[in-house]
Short mmCIF file of C-alpha atoms in Angstrom, two decimals:
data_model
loop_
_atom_site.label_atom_id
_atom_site.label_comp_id
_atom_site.label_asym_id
_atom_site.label_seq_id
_atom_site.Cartn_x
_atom_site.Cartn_y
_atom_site.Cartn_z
CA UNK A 788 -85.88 -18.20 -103.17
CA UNK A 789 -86.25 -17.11 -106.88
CA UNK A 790 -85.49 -13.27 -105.89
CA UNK A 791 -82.04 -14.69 -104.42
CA UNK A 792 -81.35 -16.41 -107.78
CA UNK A 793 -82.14 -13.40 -109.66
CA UNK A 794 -80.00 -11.07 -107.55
CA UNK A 795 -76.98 -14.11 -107.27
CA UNK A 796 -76.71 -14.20 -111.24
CA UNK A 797 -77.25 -10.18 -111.49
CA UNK A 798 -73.98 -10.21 -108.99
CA UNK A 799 -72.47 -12.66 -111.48
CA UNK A 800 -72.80 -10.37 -114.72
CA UNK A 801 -71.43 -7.50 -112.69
CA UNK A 802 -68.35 -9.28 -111.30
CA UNK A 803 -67.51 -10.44 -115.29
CA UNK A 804 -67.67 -7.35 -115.76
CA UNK A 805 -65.85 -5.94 -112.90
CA UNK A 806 -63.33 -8.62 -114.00
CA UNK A 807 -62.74 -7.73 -117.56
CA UNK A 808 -62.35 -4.07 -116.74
CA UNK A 809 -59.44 -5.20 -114.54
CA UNK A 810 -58.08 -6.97 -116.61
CA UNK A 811 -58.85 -3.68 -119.43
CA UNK A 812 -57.03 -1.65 -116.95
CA UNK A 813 -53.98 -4.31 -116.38
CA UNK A 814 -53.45 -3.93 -120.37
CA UNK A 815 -53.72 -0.32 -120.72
CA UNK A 816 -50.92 -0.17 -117.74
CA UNK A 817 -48.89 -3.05 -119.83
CA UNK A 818 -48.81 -5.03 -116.45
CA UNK A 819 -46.56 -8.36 -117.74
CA UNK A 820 -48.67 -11.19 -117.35
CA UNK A 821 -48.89 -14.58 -119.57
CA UNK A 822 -52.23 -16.57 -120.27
CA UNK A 823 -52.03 -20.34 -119.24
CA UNK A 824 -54.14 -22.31 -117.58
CA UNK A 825 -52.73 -21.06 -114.28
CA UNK A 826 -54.01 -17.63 -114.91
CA UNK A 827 -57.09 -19.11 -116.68
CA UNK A 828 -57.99 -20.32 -113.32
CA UNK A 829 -57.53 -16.84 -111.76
CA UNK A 830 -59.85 -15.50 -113.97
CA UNK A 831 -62.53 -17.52 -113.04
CA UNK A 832 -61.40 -17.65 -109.49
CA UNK A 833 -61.86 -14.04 -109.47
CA UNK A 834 -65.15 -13.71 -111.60
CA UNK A 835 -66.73 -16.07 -108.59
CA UNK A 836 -65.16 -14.69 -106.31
CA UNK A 837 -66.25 -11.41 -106.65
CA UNK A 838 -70.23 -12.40 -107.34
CA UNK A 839 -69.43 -14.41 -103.55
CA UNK A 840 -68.83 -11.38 -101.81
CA UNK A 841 -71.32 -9.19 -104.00
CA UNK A 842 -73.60 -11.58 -103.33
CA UNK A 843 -72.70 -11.96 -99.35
CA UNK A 844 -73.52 -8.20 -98.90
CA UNK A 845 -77.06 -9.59 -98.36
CA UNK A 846 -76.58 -11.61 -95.27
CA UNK A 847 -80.04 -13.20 -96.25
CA UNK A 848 -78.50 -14.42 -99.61
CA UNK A 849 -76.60 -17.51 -99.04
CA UNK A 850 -76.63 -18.88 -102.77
CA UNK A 851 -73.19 -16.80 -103.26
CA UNK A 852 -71.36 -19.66 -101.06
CA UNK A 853 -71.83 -21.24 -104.21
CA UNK A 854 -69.78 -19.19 -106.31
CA UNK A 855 -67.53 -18.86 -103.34
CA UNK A 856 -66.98 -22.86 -103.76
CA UNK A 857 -66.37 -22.64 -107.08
CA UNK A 858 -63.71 -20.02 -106.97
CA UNK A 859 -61.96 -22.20 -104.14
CA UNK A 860 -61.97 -24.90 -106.23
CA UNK A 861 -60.75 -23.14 -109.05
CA UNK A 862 -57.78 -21.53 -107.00
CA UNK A 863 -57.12 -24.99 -105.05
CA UNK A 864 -56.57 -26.32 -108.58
CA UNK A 865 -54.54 -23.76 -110.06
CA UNK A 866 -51.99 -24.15 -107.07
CA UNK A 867 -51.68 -27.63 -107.65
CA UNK A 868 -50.42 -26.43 -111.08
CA UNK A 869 -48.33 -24.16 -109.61
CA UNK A 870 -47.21 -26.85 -107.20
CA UNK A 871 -48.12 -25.02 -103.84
CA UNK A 872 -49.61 -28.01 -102.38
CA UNK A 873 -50.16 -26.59 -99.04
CA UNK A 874 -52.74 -24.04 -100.62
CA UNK A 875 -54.56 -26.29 -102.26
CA UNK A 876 -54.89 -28.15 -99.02
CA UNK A 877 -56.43 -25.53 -97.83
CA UNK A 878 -58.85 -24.62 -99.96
CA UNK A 879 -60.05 -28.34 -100.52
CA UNK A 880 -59.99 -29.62 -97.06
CA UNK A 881 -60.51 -25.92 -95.15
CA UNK A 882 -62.26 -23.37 -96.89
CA UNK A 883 -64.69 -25.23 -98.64
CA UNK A 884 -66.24 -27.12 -95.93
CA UNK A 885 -66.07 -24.32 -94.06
CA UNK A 886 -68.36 -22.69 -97.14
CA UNK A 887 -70.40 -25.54 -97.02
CA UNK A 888 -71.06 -24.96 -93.27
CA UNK A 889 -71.99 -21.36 -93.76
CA UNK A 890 -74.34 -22.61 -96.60
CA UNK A 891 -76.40 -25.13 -93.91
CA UNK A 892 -76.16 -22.28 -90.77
CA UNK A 893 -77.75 -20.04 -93.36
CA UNK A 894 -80.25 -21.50 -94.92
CA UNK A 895 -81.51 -23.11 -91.74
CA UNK A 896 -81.93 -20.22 -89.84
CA UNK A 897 -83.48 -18.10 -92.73
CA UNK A 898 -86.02 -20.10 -92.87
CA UNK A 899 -86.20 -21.00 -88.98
CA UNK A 900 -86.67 -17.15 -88.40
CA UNK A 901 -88.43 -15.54 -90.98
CA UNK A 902 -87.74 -11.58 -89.59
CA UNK A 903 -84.61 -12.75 -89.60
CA UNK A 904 -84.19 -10.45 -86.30
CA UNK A 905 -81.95 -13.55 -85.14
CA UNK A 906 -79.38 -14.11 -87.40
CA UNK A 907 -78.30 -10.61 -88.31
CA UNK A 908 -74.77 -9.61 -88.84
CA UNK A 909 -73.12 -9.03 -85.15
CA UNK A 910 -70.04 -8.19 -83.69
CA UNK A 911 -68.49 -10.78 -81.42
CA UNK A 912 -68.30 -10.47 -77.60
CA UNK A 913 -65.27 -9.60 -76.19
CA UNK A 914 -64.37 -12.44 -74.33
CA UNK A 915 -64.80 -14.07 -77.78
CA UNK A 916 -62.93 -11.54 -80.01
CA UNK A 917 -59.76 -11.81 -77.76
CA UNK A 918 -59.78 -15.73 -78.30
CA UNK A 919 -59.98 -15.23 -82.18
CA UNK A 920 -57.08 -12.68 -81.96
CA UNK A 921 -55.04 -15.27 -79.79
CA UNK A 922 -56.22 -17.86 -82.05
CA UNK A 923 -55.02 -15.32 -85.08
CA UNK A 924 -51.84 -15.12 -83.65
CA UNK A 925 -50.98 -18.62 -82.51
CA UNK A 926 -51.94 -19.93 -86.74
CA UNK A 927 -49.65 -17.47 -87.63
CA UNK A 928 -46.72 -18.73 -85.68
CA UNK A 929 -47.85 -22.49 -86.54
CA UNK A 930 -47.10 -21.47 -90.25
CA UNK A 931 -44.43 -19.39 -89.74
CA UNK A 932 -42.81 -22.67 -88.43
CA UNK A 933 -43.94 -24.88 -90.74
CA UNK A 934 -42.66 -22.57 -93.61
CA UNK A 935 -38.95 -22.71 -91.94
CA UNK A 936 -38.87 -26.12 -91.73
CA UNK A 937 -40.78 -27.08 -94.94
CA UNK A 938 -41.33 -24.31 -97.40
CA UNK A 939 -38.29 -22.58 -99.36
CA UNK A 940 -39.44 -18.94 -98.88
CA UNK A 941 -35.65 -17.35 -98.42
CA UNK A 942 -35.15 -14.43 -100.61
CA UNK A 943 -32.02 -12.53 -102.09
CA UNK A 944 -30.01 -14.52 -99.14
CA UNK A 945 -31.21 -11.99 -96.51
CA UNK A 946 -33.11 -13.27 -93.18
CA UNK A 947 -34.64 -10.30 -92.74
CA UNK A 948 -36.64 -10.72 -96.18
CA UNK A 949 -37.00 -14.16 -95.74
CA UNK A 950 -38.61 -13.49 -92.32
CA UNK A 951 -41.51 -10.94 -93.89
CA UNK A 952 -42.05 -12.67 -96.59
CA UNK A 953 -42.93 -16.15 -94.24
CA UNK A 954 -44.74 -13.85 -91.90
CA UNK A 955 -46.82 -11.69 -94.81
CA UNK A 956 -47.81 -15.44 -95.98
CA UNK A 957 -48.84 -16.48 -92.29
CA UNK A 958 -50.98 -13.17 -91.80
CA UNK A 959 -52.62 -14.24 -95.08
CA UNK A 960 -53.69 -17.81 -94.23
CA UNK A 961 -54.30 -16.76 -90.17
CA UNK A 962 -56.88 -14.28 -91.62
CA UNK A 963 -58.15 -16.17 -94.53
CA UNK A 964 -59.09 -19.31 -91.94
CA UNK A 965 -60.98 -17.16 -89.42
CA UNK A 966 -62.44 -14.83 -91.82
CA UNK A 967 -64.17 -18.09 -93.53
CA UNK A 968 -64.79 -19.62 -90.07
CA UNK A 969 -66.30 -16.46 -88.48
CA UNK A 970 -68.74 -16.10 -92.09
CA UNK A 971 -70.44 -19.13 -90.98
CA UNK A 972 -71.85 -17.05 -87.70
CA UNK A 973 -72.94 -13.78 -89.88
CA UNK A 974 -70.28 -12.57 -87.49
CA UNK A 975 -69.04 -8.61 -88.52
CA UNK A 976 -65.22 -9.57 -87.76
CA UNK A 977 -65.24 -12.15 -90.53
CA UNK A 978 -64.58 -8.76 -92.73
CA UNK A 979 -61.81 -7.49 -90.76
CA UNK A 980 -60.34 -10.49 -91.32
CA UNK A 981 -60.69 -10.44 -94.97
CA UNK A 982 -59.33 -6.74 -95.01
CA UNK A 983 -56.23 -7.69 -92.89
CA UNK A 984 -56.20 -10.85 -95.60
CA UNK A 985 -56.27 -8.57 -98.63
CA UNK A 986 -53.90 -5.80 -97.02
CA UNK A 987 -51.48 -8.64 -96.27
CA UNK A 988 -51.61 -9.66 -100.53
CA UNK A 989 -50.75 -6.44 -101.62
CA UNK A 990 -47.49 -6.19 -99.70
CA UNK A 991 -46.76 -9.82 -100.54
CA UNK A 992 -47.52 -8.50 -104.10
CA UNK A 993 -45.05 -5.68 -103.68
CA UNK A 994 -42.29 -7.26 -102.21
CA UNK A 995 -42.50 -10.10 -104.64
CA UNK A 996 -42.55 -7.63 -107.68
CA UNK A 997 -45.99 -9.50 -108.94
CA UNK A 998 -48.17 -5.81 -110.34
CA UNK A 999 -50.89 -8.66 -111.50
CA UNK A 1000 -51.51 -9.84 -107.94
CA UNK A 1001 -50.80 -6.28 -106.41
CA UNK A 1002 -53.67 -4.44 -108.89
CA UNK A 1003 -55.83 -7.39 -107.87
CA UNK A 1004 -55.73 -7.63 -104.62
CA UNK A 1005 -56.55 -3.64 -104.68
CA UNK A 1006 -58.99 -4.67 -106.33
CA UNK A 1007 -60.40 -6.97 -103.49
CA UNK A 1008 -59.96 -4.73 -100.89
CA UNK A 1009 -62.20 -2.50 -102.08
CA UNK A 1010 -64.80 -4.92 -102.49
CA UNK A 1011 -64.33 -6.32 -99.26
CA UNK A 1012 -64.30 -2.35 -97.42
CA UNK A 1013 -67.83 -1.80 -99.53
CA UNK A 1014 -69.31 -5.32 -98.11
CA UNK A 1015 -68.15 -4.30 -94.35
CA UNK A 1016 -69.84 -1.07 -94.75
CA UNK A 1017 -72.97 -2.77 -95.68
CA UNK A 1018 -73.16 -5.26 -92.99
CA UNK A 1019 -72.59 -2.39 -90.71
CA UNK A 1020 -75.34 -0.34 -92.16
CA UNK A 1021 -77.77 -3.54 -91.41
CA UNK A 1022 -76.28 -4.27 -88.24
CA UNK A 1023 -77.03 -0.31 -87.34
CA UNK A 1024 -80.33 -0.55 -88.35
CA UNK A 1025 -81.23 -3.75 -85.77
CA UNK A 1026 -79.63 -1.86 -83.32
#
């Protein structure tokens, strides 16, 4: 237990300073961005966010849920600033118990199986990956809807931005839900997911003009790629 505390908070140091080098290399490329308390919040959102999924590259190592809470709450919070309610619903009421879910399914079955030969990282079956896909697809249609009817997402008067905009936004949350869901399992998709999630940000980020969110999301999928690759390599070595 100590050695996962000692290699959580070494994750920690390394994602401030992951984080202030980003934000180093946002200033040397004069990317426009204003401190408030909105971007305050990103900061720390991405400082625990990062030492989550640097910490996560150990499947054994579920104190970075954790940090993963804490950068939920820290982004469900700084969209209630920013008055995107529907976010911060989902980070409060989704995300986060789905964190706190992984945390139990962890911990239990570390210590239920101490070879840990059970609860290794896995791919799904596929009669379960095509229900995840379908699943995938049918959120993203649910909040393409609901952003028609109840979000004002229309852009420069055109329906043909308005539509990829709404659907860039679905792809996000689709992915973002199953990716958290699938974590609780140890299950190898749950990265895809986050890929597709982080892909998904950096076109929202270009077609909204936003070069904070687009160098940041970058950013995240490259930490994301280098935490799929290791899951594989212990997944290969169980084989």
């Amino acid at each position: 237990m100590k050695r996962l505390y000692i290699s959580t908070f070494k994750n920690l140091l390394i994602a401030v300073i992951l984080t202030a080098t980003l934000f180093g290399a946002m200033k040397v490329l004069k990317v426009d961005f204003v401190f408030d308390k909105a971007l305050l919040l990103s900061v720390l959102a991405t400082i625990f966010g990062v030492c989550y999924i640097l910490t996560i590259r150990n499947p054994q190592n579920y104190v970075g849920f954790y940090f993963g809470i804490i950068s939920s709450v820290c982004l469900g919070v700084q969209f209630a600033f920013l008055g995107n309610f529907d976010l911060t619903f989902l980070y409060f009421f989704v995300f986060i118990p789905f964190q706190i879910s992984a945390i139990v399914s962890w911990e239990k079955k570390s210590v239920q199986n101490t070879d840990n030969e059970i609860f290794t990282p896995k791919f799904l079956n596929l009669k379960r990956r095509i229900f995840f896909i379908l699943l995938f697809i049918l959120i993203i249609i649910i909040d393409y809807v609901f952003a028609s009817f109840y979000l004002n997402l229309h852009k420069n008067g055109l329906f043909f931005d308005n539509f990829i905009i709404k659907t860039i936004f679905a792809i996000m949350i689709s992915s973002s839900i199953l990716a958290n869901f699938l974590m609780i399992g140890k299950w190898l998709e749950t990265w895809i997911y986050w890929l597709i999630y982080s892909v998904a940000a950096i076109f929202s980020a270009i077609m909204l003009k936003n070069n904070f969110n687009l160098l940041l999301f970058v950013f995240f999928l490259i930490i994301n790629a280098i935490s799929f690759y290791s899951w594989l390599k212990i997944r290969k070595r169980t084989d």
